[in-house]
């Protein structure tokens, strides 16, 4: 579960001794993390735990103060965002950013075409490539392919982002809160999409929605105040008193005052960890 | 009923598909056949000048309209192309081993080394493209690589235009200083005083505009064109698609500089002068004004704006010499406030407005699905 494959093979992603300091605030404080090829890993933790910052560092958006990021045996330190993508690391954003004036299909097509050289880019797109069609189909956006992305709903935008990510054919996918703001139905669809993607890809998901994590996560890393609190499978993480404390810490006192039984369970359900 | 509607749809979609080519051919006939037949040599020469500005406008449409780069220094590239052409024409006129007239007047005794290769026509033509292109490319790499954008980029290009003019003025013996380069009598075998040859020159300008329009259309319609729009709307997101936005912008900026250079090179024989006063901050701004008024989001709008505004400037100035500046300013504000897509976008705006009004009223009466069922029955 820590990402080290029994054969001793190098993990796909290895983050060592990582620290990020913003104006004296340690957003990340000595994090070590390894993700093995083929793994589906969830990063959870309360607000401000450093989950998104960690993804930002891996993808070159934020420079680390200390520590190294290794991907597929080579360091990513110092690379710019598009160079990290070219190494095979792709990501989505909490608030999906798609190109509203381009059609859904054009959005995906651009994501699929970044390996082209300039002369090839200067040619017109002829029809829809099989690859783009497959990705659109998988994300359930085939019927909307020719609509401008600006007309999509919030949930559809997230799926378009995932479709764009898939079209890049990355070796590692980093999804930042893919179900934030989604309806129950949309969350379910996203979960199914995620499971399907994880069959063929290495995926790291930052997630806040504990119900979603419980349903789909097997391996979980818990971050708290910029450090790794614990790692393991969902059951052991849930049982860890430290995890319960960081999630429920502030409400412990009030909970003590509540009657023991069904109400307390319901309270915990609301807080996120059961 | 349904068959009728399908036929109407087919006609409508064919109309949409063929509208562009039909308009293009119509405008080409108008410019190449009707205009030379109908206009006096004086008016035709003015039209040729407007078309030169339209060539530069194509580049602004690409860089600003599609790429979001507000370039206020196109005069620099217009000037580089213009001077490259003018240097050749001056040398061709002076004859082998002779100095251009203005150098003699300035007391220059030997031809400066940078002038020498411009005796060759092929070198001069190459430089018309290479000088603005390479300048813009290097500038783009430097500026966009450091993520300078928006107003900062606009101010930087404007400063460049100011600096370029100051430098030109200071090099009396090299560039003709404030007077610039003028007194051209021939252009690659065309006699610039002859009316027939003037018509040929006009046609050359119109054809170059047409070819560049098609080339830029291709760029806009290509994946690169889509990418450019993506960079305009979300530069930071584009990085995570694996592209370097700096490179995308640099290429578009370079293409826009090349179009300005070609425009400047054709402007020289058409108007008969290239001088710092034509390239500074104000003329550079006027390039952009024209594109804004015509409609920056389409190349056709940019071309239309350049022709309309320069036509307006000539016509208006003929009657009220000082009024043009005020009218231009008012026009610019009106377009920014009420028609951000420019003159060419007004039709679409009106259509959207009507559709929105009708859309608000229609569902209350009969939902579209009902209409469909009714027609099937």
XYZ file of C-alpha atoms in Angstrom, chain A:
274
model
C 0.000 0.000 0.000
C 2.951 2.349 0.371
C 3.592 1.957 -3.305
C 6.693 -0.193 -3.127
C 6.055 -3.165 -5.347
C 7.308 -6.449 -3.827
C 9.752 -6.918 -6.678
C 11.530 -3.776 -5.506
C 10.747 -1.979 -8.742
C 10.948 1.797 -8.751
C 7.509 3.328 -8.092
C 6.002 5.507 -10.833
C 5.863 8.555 -8.590
C 8.220 9.131 -5.678
C 8.021 12.313 -3.620
C 10.801 12.671 -1.035
C 11.160 15.131 1.823
C 8.913 17.659 0.151
C 8.319 21.053 1.772
C 6.570 24.108 0.442
C 6.694 27.388 2.335
C 4.457 30.324 1.399
C 5.550 33.470 3.251
C 6.605 31.509 6.280
C 3.558 29.230 6.233
C 4.526 25.598 5.729
C 1.809 24.366 3.351
C 3.694 21.100 2.976
C 6.117 19.965 5.623
C 8.338 17.014 4.817
C 6.009 14.796 2.815
C 7.122 11.437 1.434
C 4.781 9.729 -0.988
C 5.126 6.893 -3.440
C 2.589 5.733 -5.978
C 3.142 2.481 -7.851
C 2.268 1.898 -11.474
C -1.383 0.922 -11.850
C -2.450 2.169 -8.441
C -5.609 4.157 -7.619
C -4.711 6.378 -4.685
C -6.884 8.808 -2.794
C -5.386 11.818 -1.033
C -7.655 13.022 1.720
C -7.420 15.447 4.577
C -9.125 18.471 6.057
C -9.028 21.882 4.400
C -5.527 23.297 4.240
C -3.890 19.892 4.628
C -1.772 20.505 1.520
C -3.438 18.096 -0.916
C -3.791 20.471 -3.829
C -0.410 22.041 -3.114
C 1.135 18.592 -3.414
C -0.426 18.165 -6.865
C 0.681 21.666 -7.799
C 4.274 20.782 -6.960
C 4.218 17.542 -8.954
C 2.805 19.329 -12.013
C 5.280 22.224 -11.895
C 2.785 24.911 -10.917
C 4.419 25.488 -7.531
C 8.152 25.268 -6.823
C 9.068 23.203 -3.769
C 11.170 24.792 -1.039
C 12.833 21.451 -0.325
C 12.599 17.892 -1.510
C 12.413 16.068 -4.799
C 9.755 14.663 -7.102
C 10.736 11.653 -9.181
C 8.535 10.353 -11.952
C 9.345 7.188 -13.877
C 12.896 7.321 -12.549
C 13.627 10.937 -13.513
C 13.311 14.107 -11.505
C 10.539 16.574 -12.298
C 12.126 19.344 -10.228
C 12.592 22.557 -12.178
C 10.490 21.498 -15.156
C 7.801 23.863 -16.381
C 4.142 22.847 -16.524
C 4.015 21.799 -20.165
C 7.278 19.875 -19.817
C 5.794 17.872 -16.947
C 2.811 17.048 -19.175
C 5.217 15.923 -21.880
C 6.824 13.530 -19.391
C 3.405 11.916 -18.946
C 1.767 13.560 -15.931
C -1.683 15.084 -16.470
C -4.073 16.806 -14.116
C -7.533 18.304 -13.749
C -8.540 21.294 -11.653
C -10.995 21.777 -8.792
C -12.911 24.299 -10.857
C -12.923 22.811 -14.316
C -11.345 25.130 -16.842
C -12.351 24.361 -20.415
C -12.149 26.521 -23.496
C -15.671 27.837 -23.819
C -15.429 29.173 -27.337
C -14.142 25.897 -28.744
C -16.427 22.937 -29.227
C -16.286 19.998 -26.858
C -14.594 17.997 -29.571
C -11.998 20.706 -30.254
C -11.159 20.830 -26.568
C -10.438 17.102 -26.538
C -8.667 17.224 -29.895
C -6.244 19.890 -28.671
C -5.474 17.814 -25.610
C -4.760 14.817 -27.853
C -2.519 16.768 -30.255
C 0.226 18.222 -28.068
C 2.837 15.813 -29.420
C 2.354 17.229 -32.935
C 4.981 19.538 -34.354
C 4.128 22.994 -35.669
C 3.735 22.098 -39.390
C 1.240 19.379 -38.468
C -0.610 21.753 -36.139
C -0.985 24.247 -38.984
C -3.113 21.798 -40.941
C -6.853 21.620 -40.625
C -8.398 18.905 -38.538
C -9.990 16.332 -40.826
C -12.986 14.773 -39.124
C -12.800 13.108 -35.733
C -10.004 10.725 -34.845
C -10.981 7.333 -33.396
C -9.112 8.181 -30.256
C -11.026 11.421 -29.686
C -14.308 9.660 -30.438
C -13.479 6.905 -27.945
C -12.610 9.360 -25.201
C -15.753 11.426 -25.839
C -17.823 8.285 -25.714
C -16.238 7.153 -22.473
C -16.932 10.511 -20.840
C -20.518 10.449 -22.136
C -20.036 13.604 -24.202
C -20.388 12.194 -27.708
C -23.803 13.760 -28.238
C -22.433 17.175 -27.241
C -19.265 16.933 -29.347
C -20.097 19.798 -31.655
C -21.523 22.169 -29.058
C -19.356 24.951 -27.660
C -17.917 23.920 -24.317
C -19.392 27.105 -22.832
C -22.871 25.545 -22.790
C -21.855 22.588 -20.601
C -23.152 22.177 -17.063
C -20.761 22.063 -14.135
C -20.715 18.271 -14.064
C -20.234 17.982 -17.808
C -17.278 20.345 -17.589
C -15.594 18.052 -15.104
C -16.185 15.112 -17.446
C -14.792 17.140 -20.313
C -11.693 17.843 -18.241
C -11.349 14.134 -17.556
C -11.868 13.425 -21.264
C -9.148 15.947 -22.133
C -6.873 14.322 -19.592
C -7.485 10.860 -21.056
C -6.864 12.186 -24.571
C -3.391 13.270 -23.453
C -2.591 9.593 -22.777
C -0.652 10.374 -19.596
C 1.031 7.701 -17.474
C -0.137 9.364 -14.275
C -3.478 11.138 -13.803
C -3.956 13.620 -10.990
C -7.585 14.522 -10.347
C -8.266 17.445 -8.022
C -11.681 17.040 -6.384
C -13.463 15.673 -9.435
C -16.863 15.488 -7.723
C -16.842 18.864 -5.958
C -20.198 20.580 -6.474
C -21.734 17.617 -8.290
C -25.198 16.214 -7.781
C -25.614 12.688 -6.406
C -26.242 11.252 -9.872
C -23.252 13.043 -11.315
C -21.055 11.815 -8.482
C -22.110 8.262 -9.175
C -21.355 8.581 -12.881
C -17.987 10.161 -12.110
C -17.204 7.296 -9.737
C -17.948 4.727 -12.412
C -15.803 6.659 -14.881
C -13.020 6.775 -12.328
C -13.097 3.037 -11.697
C -13.028 2.412 -15.421
C -10.080 4.738 -15.938
C -8.183 3.284 -13.002
C -8.243 -0.139 -14.639
C -5.791 1.084 -17.268
C -4.088 4.053 -15.638
C -2.273 5.138 -12.522
C -4.539 7.633 -10.816
C -4.219 9.921 -7.814
C -7.436 11.570 -6.634
C -7.619 14.450 -4.200
C -11.029 14.280 -2.614
C -13.004 15.976 0.060
C -16.254 14.101 -0.256
C -15.881 11.260 2.260
C -18.879 9.337 1.034
C -17.309 9.254 -2.400
C -13.962 8.171 -0.952
C -15.579 5.357 1.076
C -17.321 4.051 -2.023
C -14.410 4.074 -4.433
C -11.152 4.200 -2.504
C -8.989 1.251 -1.653
C -5.677 2.945 -0.926
C -5.739 6.207 0.994
C -3.121 8.704 2.116
C -4.265 11.135 4.788
C -2.611 14.546 4.898
C -2.919 16.866 7.829
C -1.280 20.265 8.240
C 1.183 19.553 5.481
C 2.315 16.143 6.741
C 1.356 12.576 5.961
C -0.752 11.473 8.910
C -1.222 7.892 7.851
C -1.495 5.622 4.831
C -3.264 2.398 4.204
C -6.466 0.766 3.048
C -9.744 2.473 3.686
C -10.742 0.308 6.619
C -7.548 0.772 8.610
C -7.456 4.487 7.897
C -11.013 4.881 9.107
C -10.187 2.978 12.246
C -7.148 5.137 12.983
C -7.989 7.343 15.995
C -5.671 10.085 14.731
C -7.686 10.323 11.531
C -10.906 10.523 13.483
C -9.366 13.213 15.595
C -8.269 15.462 12.713
C -11.620 15.124 11.052
C -13.713 15.260 14.205
C -11.334 17.023 16.531
C -13.236 20.197 16.954
C -16.584 18.470 17.425
C -15.306 15.941 19.988
C -16.372 18.025 22.923
C -19.851 18.574 21.609
C -20.107 14.911 20.706
C -19.294 13.902 24.250
C -22.340 15.800 25.348
C -24.574 14.006 22.849
C -26.376 10.808 23.795
C -24.482 7.682 22.727
C -26.098 5.624 19.977
C -27.729 6.239 16.649
C -27.523 10.020 16.915
C -23.784 9.956 17.518
C -23.298 7.742 14.471
C -25.387 10.062 12.378
C -23.285 12.964 13.653
C -20.128 11.204 12.620
C -21.666 10.435 9.244
C -22.197 14.098 8.706
C -18.650 14.901 9.678
C -17.332 12.562 7.040
C -15.581 9.609 8.688
C -17.569 6.669 9.944
